[in-house]
Tab-separated table of C-alpha atoms in Angstrom:
chain	number	residue	atom	x	y	z
H	1	MET	CA	32.424	13.563	-4.403
H	2	MET	CA	30.111	15.555	-2.229
H	3	ILE	CA	27.022	14.984	-4.294
H	4	ARG	CA	24.831	13.742	-1.139
H	5	GLU	CA	26.120	16.643	1.000
H	6	ASN	CA	25.076	19.043	-1.703
H	7	ILE	CA	21.689	17.546	-1.965
H	8	GLU	CA	21.322	17.851	1.857
H	9	GLU	CA	22.499	21.467	1.866
H	10	GLN	CA	19.787	22.176	-1.098
H	11	GLU	CA	17.058	20.763	0.946
H	12	LEU	CA	18.001	22.943	4.031
H	13	ARG	CA	17.966	26.002	1.746
H	14	ILE	CA	14.939	25.380	-0.577
H	15	LEU	CA	12.545	23.129	1.472
H	16	SER	CA	9.742	24.274	3.842
H	17	PRO	CA	10.776	24.916	7.432
H	18	PHE	CA	8.267	22.232	8.254
H	19	ALA	CA	9.824	19.756	5.750
H	20	ALA	CA	11.605	16.581	7.002
H	21	CYS	CA	15.226	17.134	5.663
H	22	SER	CA	17.266	14.107	5.032
H	23	ARG	CA	20.185	15.332	7.239
H	24	ASN	CA	17.777	15.493	10.157
H	25	SER	CA	16.531	11.909	9.908
H	26	ARG	CA	16.242	9.888	13.159
H	27	GLY	CA	18.241	7.217	11.144
H	28	ARG	CA	18.066	3.570	10.898
H	29	ASP	CA	17.860	0.776	13.506
H	30	PHE	CA	21.221	-0.471	12.292
H	31	PRO	CA	23.661	2.288	11.304
H	32	GLU	CA	25.262	2.168	7.927
H	33	THR	CA	27.866	3.962	5.971
H	34	GLU	CA	26.200	6.896	4.075
H	35	CYS	CA	25.951	6.722	0.202
H	36	ASP	CA	28.107	9.211	-1.517
H	37	ILE	CA	25.353	10.066	-4.022
H	38	ARG	CA	21.993	9.422	-2.538
H	39	THR	CA	20.264	10.832	0.531
H	40	VAL	CA	18.926	8.472	3.259
H	41	TYR	CA	15.526	8.902	1.857
H	42	GLN	CA	16.464	8.085	-1.769
H	43	ARG	CA	18.234	5.039	-0.638
H	44	ASP	CA	14.993	3.901	1.077
H	45	ARG	CA	13.034	4.453	-2.171
H	46	ASP	CA	15.447	2.399	-4.121
H	47	ARG	CA	15.384	-0.466	-1.643
H	48	ILE	CA	11.590	-0.591	-1.794
H	49	VAL	CA	11.480	-0.475	-5.534
H	50	HIS	CA	13.890	-3.477	-5.681
H	51	SER	CA	12.319	-5.574	-3.044
H	52	LYS	CA	10.372	-8.619	-3.876
H	53	ALA	CA	7.278	-7.448	-1.945
H	54	PHE	CA	7.106	-4.477	-4.388
H	55	ARG	CA	7.296	-6.617	-7.447
H	56	ARG	CA	4.476	-8.769	-6.198
H	57	LEU	CA	2.084	-5.881	-5.979
H	58	LYS	CA	1.526	-6.121	-9.732
H	59	ASP	CA	-0.390	-9.416	-9.180
H	60	LYS	CA	-2.347	-8.436	-6.195
H	61	THR	CA	-6.120	-7.271	-6.319
H	62	GLN	CA	-6.802	-3.594	-5.722
H	63	VAL	CA	-10.838	-3.842	-5.639
H	64	PHE	CA	-12.180	-6.195	-8.336
H	65	LEU	CA	-11.175	-9.857	-7.942
H	66	ALA	CA	-9.994	-11.380	-11.247
H	67	PRO	CA	-11.424	-8.640	-13.347
H	68	GLN	CA	-11.930	-9.207	-17.203
H	69	GLY	CA	-9.728	-6.640	-18.738
H	70	ASP	CA	-6.312	-5.070	-19.004
H	71	HIS	CA	-7.108	-1.633	-17.492
H	72	TYR	CA	-8.319	-2.281	-14.127
H	73	ARG	CA	-6.070	-1.272	-11.162
H	74	THR	CA	-3.835	-3.454	-9.309
H	75	ARG	CA	-2.248	-2.991	-5.850
H	76	LEU	CA	0.906	-1.761	-7.824
H	77	THR	CA	-0.716	0.697	-10.080
H	78	HIS	CA	-2.682	2.065	-6.892
H	79	THR	CA	0.685	2.509	-5.332
H	80	LEU	CA	2.199	4.354	-8.227
H	81	GLU	CA	-0.984	6.600	-8.435
H	82	VAL	CA	-0.491	7.398	-4.744
H	83	SER	CA	3.161	8.205	-5.282
H	84	GLN	CA	2.450	10.379	-8.383
H	85	THR	CA	-0.377	12.391	-6.323
H	86	ALA	CA	1.734	12.703	-3.156
H	87	ARG	CA	4.901	13.926	-5.085
H	88	THR	CA	2.786	16.638	-6.884
H	89	ILE	CA	1.631	17.945	-3.597
H	90	ALA	CA	4.869	17.612	-1.970
H	91	LYS	CA	6.623	19.535	-4.471
H	92	ALA	CA	4.098	22.250	-4.437
H	93	LEU	CA	4.436	22.625	-0.714
H	94	GLN	CA	8.232	22.499	-0.738
H	95	LEU	CA	8.313	19.298	1.292
H	96	ASN	CA	10.728	16.381	0.760
H	97	GLU	CA	9.628	14.640	-2.339
H	98	ASP	CA	12.038	11.699	-1.698
H	99	LEU	CA	10.596	11.025	1.643
H	100	VAL	CA	7.029	11.147	0.255
H	101	GLU	CA	7.871	8.759	-2.591
H	102	ALA	CA	9.574	6.368	-0.266
H	103	ILE	CA	6.467	6.070	2.033
H	104	ALA	CA	4.101	6.034	-0.937
H	105	LEU	CA	5.832	3.195	-2.600
H	106	GLY	CA	6.144	1.204	0.661
H	107	HIS	CA	2.780	1.793	2.136
H	108	ASP	CA	1.058	-1.398	0.878
H	109	LEU	CA	3.909	-3.900	0.661
H	110	GLY	CA	2.060	-5.987	3.359
H	111	HIS	CA	-1.254	-6.180	1.477
H	112	THR	CA	-2.698	-9.661	1.059
H	113	PRO	CA	-3.807	-11.282	-2.151
H	114	PHE	CA	-7.482	-10.314	-3.026
H	115	GLY	CA	-7.305	-6.920	-1.399
H	116	HIS	CA	-9.111	-6.131	1.779
H	117	ALA	CA	-11.101	-9.487	1.517
H	118	GLY	CA	-7.739	-11.356	2.009
H	119	GLU	CA	-6.978	-9.059	4.931
H	120	ALA	CA	-10.376	-9.620	6.480
H	121	ALA	CA	-9.853	-13.470	6.139
H	122	LEU	CA	-6.453	-13.471	7.910
H	123	ASP	CA	-7.624	-11.078	10.694
H	124	SER	CA	-10.481	-13.603	11.438
H	125	VAL	CA	-8.252	-16.557	11.801
H	126	CYS	CA	-5.051	-15.171	13.271
H	127	PRO	CA	-5.169	-14.964	16.931
H	128	ASP	CA	-3.144	-11.681	16.962
H	129	GLY	CA	-5.152	-10.343	14.179
H	130	PHE	CA	-3.953	-9.028	10.876
H	131	ALA	CA	-3.657	-5.561	9.521
H	132	HIS	CA	-2.007	-4.659	6.314
H	133	TYR	CA	-0.436	-1.444	7.489
H	134	LYS	CA	1.354	-3.471	10.249
H	135	GLN	CA	2.284	-6.157	7.901
H	136	SER	CA	3.913	-3.586	5.523
H	137	VAL	CA	6.239	-2.498	8.409
H	138	ARG	CA	7.000	-6.139	9.264
H	139	VAL	CA	7.869	-6.747	5.608
H	140	VAL	CA	10.526	-3.887	5.590
H	141	GLU	CA	11.773	-4.676	9.051
H	142	LEU	CA	11.883	-8.438	9.070
H	143	LEU	CA	10.788	-10.459	5.988
H	144	GLU	CA	12.811	-8.794	3.250
H	145	LYS	CA	16.378	-9.662	2.232
H	146	GLY	CA	16.329	-13.203	3.725
H	147	GLY	CA	15.096	-12.019	7.229
H	148	ARG	CA	17.530	-8.955	7.446
H	149	GLY	CA	14.737	-6.540	6.437
H	150	LEU	CA	15.583	-3.256	4.370
H	151	ASN	CA	16.689	-1.270	7.445
H	152	LEU	CA	14.655	1.847	6.444
H	153	THR	CA	14.767	5.068	8.124
H	154	TRP	CA	12.399	5.916	10.977
H	155	GLU	CA	10.497	8.437	9.049
H	156	VAL	CA	9.610	6.116	6.191
H	157	ARG	CA	8.572	3.335	8.495
H	158	ASP	CA	6.552	5.812	10.582
H	159	GLY	CA	4.731	7.068	7.265
H	160	ILE	CA	4.158	3.500	6.222
H	161	LEU	CA	2.621	2.400	9.556
H	162	ASN	CA	0.356	5.503	9.854
H	163	HIS	CA	-0.941	5.677	6.327
H	164	ARG	CA	-4.370	4.485	7.256
H	165	THR	CA	-7.439	6.829	7.741
H	166	SER	CA	-6.918	6.745	11.518
H	167	GLY	CA	-3.118	7.158	11.465
H	168	SER	CA	-1.180	10.071	12.693
H	169	PRO	CA	2.040	10.307	10.874
H	170	SER	CA	4.943	12.160	12.535
H	171	THR	CA	6.013	14.151	9.339
H	172	LEU	CA	4.100	16.296	6.979
H	173	GLU	CA	5.354	13.993	4.259
H	174	GLY	CA	3.613	11.105	5.900
H	175	ASN	CA	0.479	13.099	6.250
H	176	VAL	CA	0.629	13.930	2.584
H	177	VAL	CA	0.830	10.215	1.717
H	178	ARG	CA	-2.014	9.356	4.157
H	179	LEU	CA	-4.256	11.824	2.456
H	180	CYS	CA	-3.331	10.933	-1.026
H	181	ASP	CA	-3.847	7.155	-0.335
H	182	LYS	CA	-7.438	8.016	0.226
H	183	ILE	CA	-7.844	10.448	-2.646
H	184	SER	CA	-6.242	7.955	-5.048
H	185	TYR	CA	-8.358	4.890	-4.257
H	186	ILE	CA	-11.516	7.032	-4.313
H	187	HIS	CA	-10.864	8.197	-7.792
H	188	HIS	CA	-9.116	5.401	-9.437
H	189	ASP	CA	-11.640	2.884	-8.001
H	190	MET	CA	-14.422	5.211	-9.231
H	191	ASP	CA	-12.956	5.092	-12.644
H	192	ASP	CA	-12.665	1.284	-12.378
H	193	ALA	CA	-16.290	1.128	-11.221
H	194	GLN	CA	-17.437	3.076	-14.096
H	195	ARG	CA	-15.622	1.059	-16.509
H	196	ALA	CA	-17.210	-2.130	-15.104
H	197	GLY	CA	-20.744	-0.543	-15.317
H	198	ILE	CA	-21.229	-0.601	-11.639
H	199	VAL	CA	-21.926	3.136	-11.398
H	200	TYR	CA	-22.175	5.992	-13.859
H	201	GLU	CA	-21.111	9.453	-13.682
H	202	GLN	CA	-24.808	10.803	-13.232
H	203	ASP	CA	-25.278	8.529	-10.272
H	204	ILE	CA	-23.032	10.575	-8.230
H	205	PRO	CA	-25.018	12.974	-5.967
H	206	ALA	CA	-25.321	16.222	-7.961
H	207	HIS	CA	-24.138	18.552	-5.141
H	208	LEU	CA	-20.825	16.567	-4.956
H	209	ARG	CA	-20.313	16.880	-8.635
H	210	LYS	CA	-21.093	20.626	-8.483
H	211	LEU	CA	-18.574	21.233	-5.716
H	212	LEU	CA	-15.884	18.765	-6.673
H	213	GLY	CA	-16.193	18.369	-10.398
H	214	GLU	CA	-17.943	16.670	-13.104
H	215	SER	CA	-15.537	13.991	-13.857
H	216	THR	CA	-12.903	11.866	-12.144
H	217	ARG	CA	-10.015	14.070	-13.326
H	218	GLU	CA	-11.911	17.278	-12.417
H	219	ARG	CA	-12.377	16.061	-8.876
H	220	LEU	CA	-8.887	14.706	-8.545
H	221	ASN	CA	-7.715	18.220	-9.605
H	222	THR	CA	-9.972	19.885	-7.243
H	223	LEU	CA	-8.756	18.000	-4.239
H	224	ILE	CA	-5.078	18.440	-4.991
H	225	HIS	CA	-5.479	22.085	-5.430
H	226	ASP	CA	-7.455	22.407	-2.176
H	227	ILE	CA	-4.768	20.809	-0.113
H	228	VAL	CA	-1.964	22.981	-1.712
H	229	GLN	CA	-3.906	26.155	-1.108
H	230	ASN	CA	-4.877	25.291	2.497
H	231	SER	CA	-1.452	23.851	3.479
H	232	ARG	CA	0.984	26.189	2.020
H	233	GLY	CA	3.322	27.682	4.666
H	234	MET	CA	1.462	25.726	7.454
H	235	ASN	CA	2.831	23.145	9.783
H	236	ARG	CA	-0.003	20.705	8.992
H	237	ILE	CA	-1.678	19.288	5.926
H	238	THR	CA	-5.235	20.401	5.753
H	239	MET	CA	-8.282	20.970	3.431
H	240	SER	CA	-11.066	23.471	3.287
H	241	GLU	CA	-14.012	22.290	5.517
H	242	ASP	CA	-16.538	22.073	2.501
H	243	VAL	CA	-14.148	20.157	0.158
H	244	GLU	CA	-12.973	17.787	2.945
H	245	ALA	CA	-16.649	17.153	3.910
H	246	ALA	CA	-17.478	16.460	0.263
H	247	MET	CA	-14.607	14.088	-0.175
H	248	GLY	CA	-15.798	12.179	3.051
H	249	GLU	CA	-19.259	12.039	1.566
H	250	LEU	CA	-17.945	10.709	-1.667
H	251	ARG	CA	-15.873	8.063	0.114
H	252	GLN	CA	-18.954	6.872	1.966
H	253	TRP	CA	-20.991	6.890	-1.295
H	254	MET	CA	-18.198	4.675	-2.772
H	255	PHE	CA	-18.455	2.255	-0.013
H	256	LYS	CA	-22.237	1.914	-0.336
H	257	ASN	CA	-22.361	1.784	-4.189
H	258	VAL	CA	-18.959	0.202	-5.211
H	259	TYR	CA	-17.007	-1.554	-2.456
H	260	LYS	CA	-20.041	-3.371	-1.110
H	261	SER	CA	-21.645	-3.947	-4.405
H	262	ALA	CA	-22.775	-7.335	-5.736
H	263	VAL	CA	-20.254	-7.113	-8.529
H	264	ALA	CA	-17.227	-6.018	-6.402
H	265	LYS	CA	-18.007	-8.615	-3.682
H	266	LYS	CA	-19.393	-11.563	-5.605
H	267	GLU	CA	-16.093	-13.640	-5.549
H	268	GLU	CA	-14.876	-12.284	-2.078
H	269	GLY	CA	-16.561	-15.297	-0.277
H	270	LYS	CA	-14.685	-17.749	-2.430
H	271	ALA	CA	-11.272	-15.789	-1.787
H	272	LYS	CA	-11.792	-15.582	1.890
H	273	MET	CA	-12.639	-19.253	2.193
H	274	MET	CA	-9.588	-20.221	0.198
H	275	LEU	CA	-7.122	-18.181	2.302
H	276	ILE	CA	-8.791	-19.456	5.439
H	277	LYS	CA	-8.302	-23.030	4.344
H	278	LEU	CA	-4.569	-22.374	3.296
H	279	TYR	CA	-4.004	-20.790	6.644
H	280	GLU	CA	-5.441	-23.919	8.408
H	281	TYR	CA	-3.465	-26.226	6.234
H	282	TYR	CA	-0.083	-24.502	6.700
H	283	ILE	CA	-0.722	-24.294	10.560
H	284	GLU	CA	-0.868	-28.118	10.417
H	285	HIS	CA	1.924	-28.404	7.991
H	286	PRO	CA	4.290	-25.442	8.479
H	287	ASP	CA	7.046	-27.452	6.864
H	288	GLN	CA	5.251	-27.209	3.511
H	289	MET	CA	5.802	-23.393	3.282
H	290	SER	CA	8.756	-21.961	1.583
H	291	ARG	CA	12.019	-22.567	3.486
H	292	GLU	CA	12.374	-18.844	4.475
H	293	TYR	CA	9.063	-18.753	6.131
H	294	TYR	CA	9.356	-22.198	7.834
H	295	GLU	CA	12.624	-20.847	9.213
H	296	LEU	CA	10.833	-17.977	10.831
H	297	ILE	CA	9.492	-20.660	13.151
H	298	THR	CA	12.447	-23.134	13.428
H	299	VAL	CA	15.287	-20.486	13.327
H	300	ARG	CA	13.982	-17.103	14.312
H	301	GLY	CA	11.360	-18.057	17.005
H	302	GLN	CA	8.263	-16.591	15.384
H	303	THR	CA	4.931	-18.123	16.216
H	304	PRO	CA	3.498	-20.599	13.574
H	305	GLU	CA	0.379	-18.298	13.340
H	306	ARG	CA	2.346	-15.254	12.546
H	307	ALA	CA	4.739	-17.027	10.116
H	308	VAL	CA	1.821	-18.547	8.100
H	309	CYS	CA	0.218	-15.053	7.803
H	310	ASP	CA	3.547	-13.751	6.628
H	311	TYR	CA	3.527	-16.527	4.025
H	312	ILE	CA	0.034	-16.137	2.790
H	313	SER	CA	-0.014	-12.382	2.853
H	314	GLY	CA	3.000	-12.380	0.649
H	315	MET	CA	1.403	-14.475	-1.908
H	316	THR	CA	0.017	-12.920	-5.172
H	317	ASP	CA	-3.538	-13.784	-6.153
H	318	GLN	CA	-2.426	-16.425	-8.808
H	319	TYR	CA	-0.057	-18.001	-6.540
H	320	SER	CA	-2.427	-18.444	-3.704
H	321	MET	CA	-4.957	-19.916	-6.168
H	322	ALA	CA	-2.387	-22.285	-7.560
H	323	LYS	CA	-1.452	-23.441	-3.963
H	324	PHE	CA	-5.051	-24.079	-3.043
H	325	LYS	CA	-5.579	-26.173	-6.204
H	326	GLU	CA	-2.393	-27.987	-5.536
H	327	ILE	CA	-3.352	-28.862	-1.998
H	328	PHE	CA	-7.221	-29.298	-2.120
H	329	VAL	CA	-8.243	-30.070	-5.632
H	330	PRO	CA	-7.869	-33.719	-6.788
H	331	ARG	CA	-5.695	-34.150	-9.740
H	332	SER	CA	-7.038	-35.946	-12.808
H	333	TRP	CA	-6.210	-39.599	-13.527
H	334	GLU	CA	-3.141	-40.048	-15.486
H	335	ILE	CA	-2.885	-42.645	-18.113
H	336	TYR	CA	0.463	-44.577	-18.243
C-alpha cells in the first residue's frame, strides 16, 4: 500500500506553498518506522487523543469552578472548540489541517485542575515556576506512556509550546491555533458567563457589538471570516486592524467583567490553598504520590519539586479534592 505516500503527494499539490507538508516535517526526537496509512501529523493527532492526559481534560475547569449545570465548558470542550475553529480556518487557507488538529488537541494537556487558578498556585510555590504551555510539552515528551512520552513531531511540539498569546509558532498552522485559542475562549466563556447571569449581551460595549456582531455566534463568524480574508495567499496569519483591535478590547472587557468577577473568582482562593497544601504535603512525602511520579525522582533523576508539580497538575478537579480530603480532613468515627 502507498496510502501515506499518496496523501503526502496530495498535500504537496493542493496545499498552500506556505503550508507545513507532512513530508517536510523536521521529524521526531526518536526516529520511527513510518505508518503505511497515516502521515506523521495524523499519527501525532491519534497519539494525543488516546493519551491519558487528554482524557483527564474532561474533568478540569475551564473558567467556572464546580459550576452547577451540565452545559458549562470544561478544558476538554474548550480544546475541541479550538480544534474545530482552527480546522475551519486551516481548510479555508489550504493549510495542513492534520497539523492544526494535532496542535489544537494537545495545546492544554499540561493544564492544572481549577484552570488558571491552579496554574497560579503551582507557579507561586514551585522554585522553577509553572506554566501550563511548558507543562503540555513536558507531558508529551516525558510524562505520557510510562515516561517514554508520545514522541511527537517537532512542529506539533513547537505549536503546543507557542500557543500562548506571547508565543511565536514556527508554522502557519501553529499561528492559526494560537489565534483560535484566544478566539475560542473569549466566545465560549462569554456564552458561559451569560448563562451564569454574570453579564448580558447588552452589557458589551455598543461599538464592539456593532463591529463584531450582536451575538456570540455573529462575533465568532466575523473573526473567522476576517482571518481568512486577510490571510489568504499570505505567508502569515493576520487580521484587519479594526477587527483585531476590537477583539483585543473585547478580551480586556472579558477579563474585567468575567474572569475577575466575584462569581468566577469566589472559589479560587479555596482551590489555590488546596493545591498549595497538596504541594507541601507531597514535597514532604513524595512516596505517597503514584508510583510513576515517585519514580521520576528515584529512577529518572527529576527534582522533587518538579515531580510534585507533574503529579498535581495531572490531577482532575475531583481527584485533587478527594486527595485533599483524604490527607487533611479527619475521618468520622466508625462504630464497631
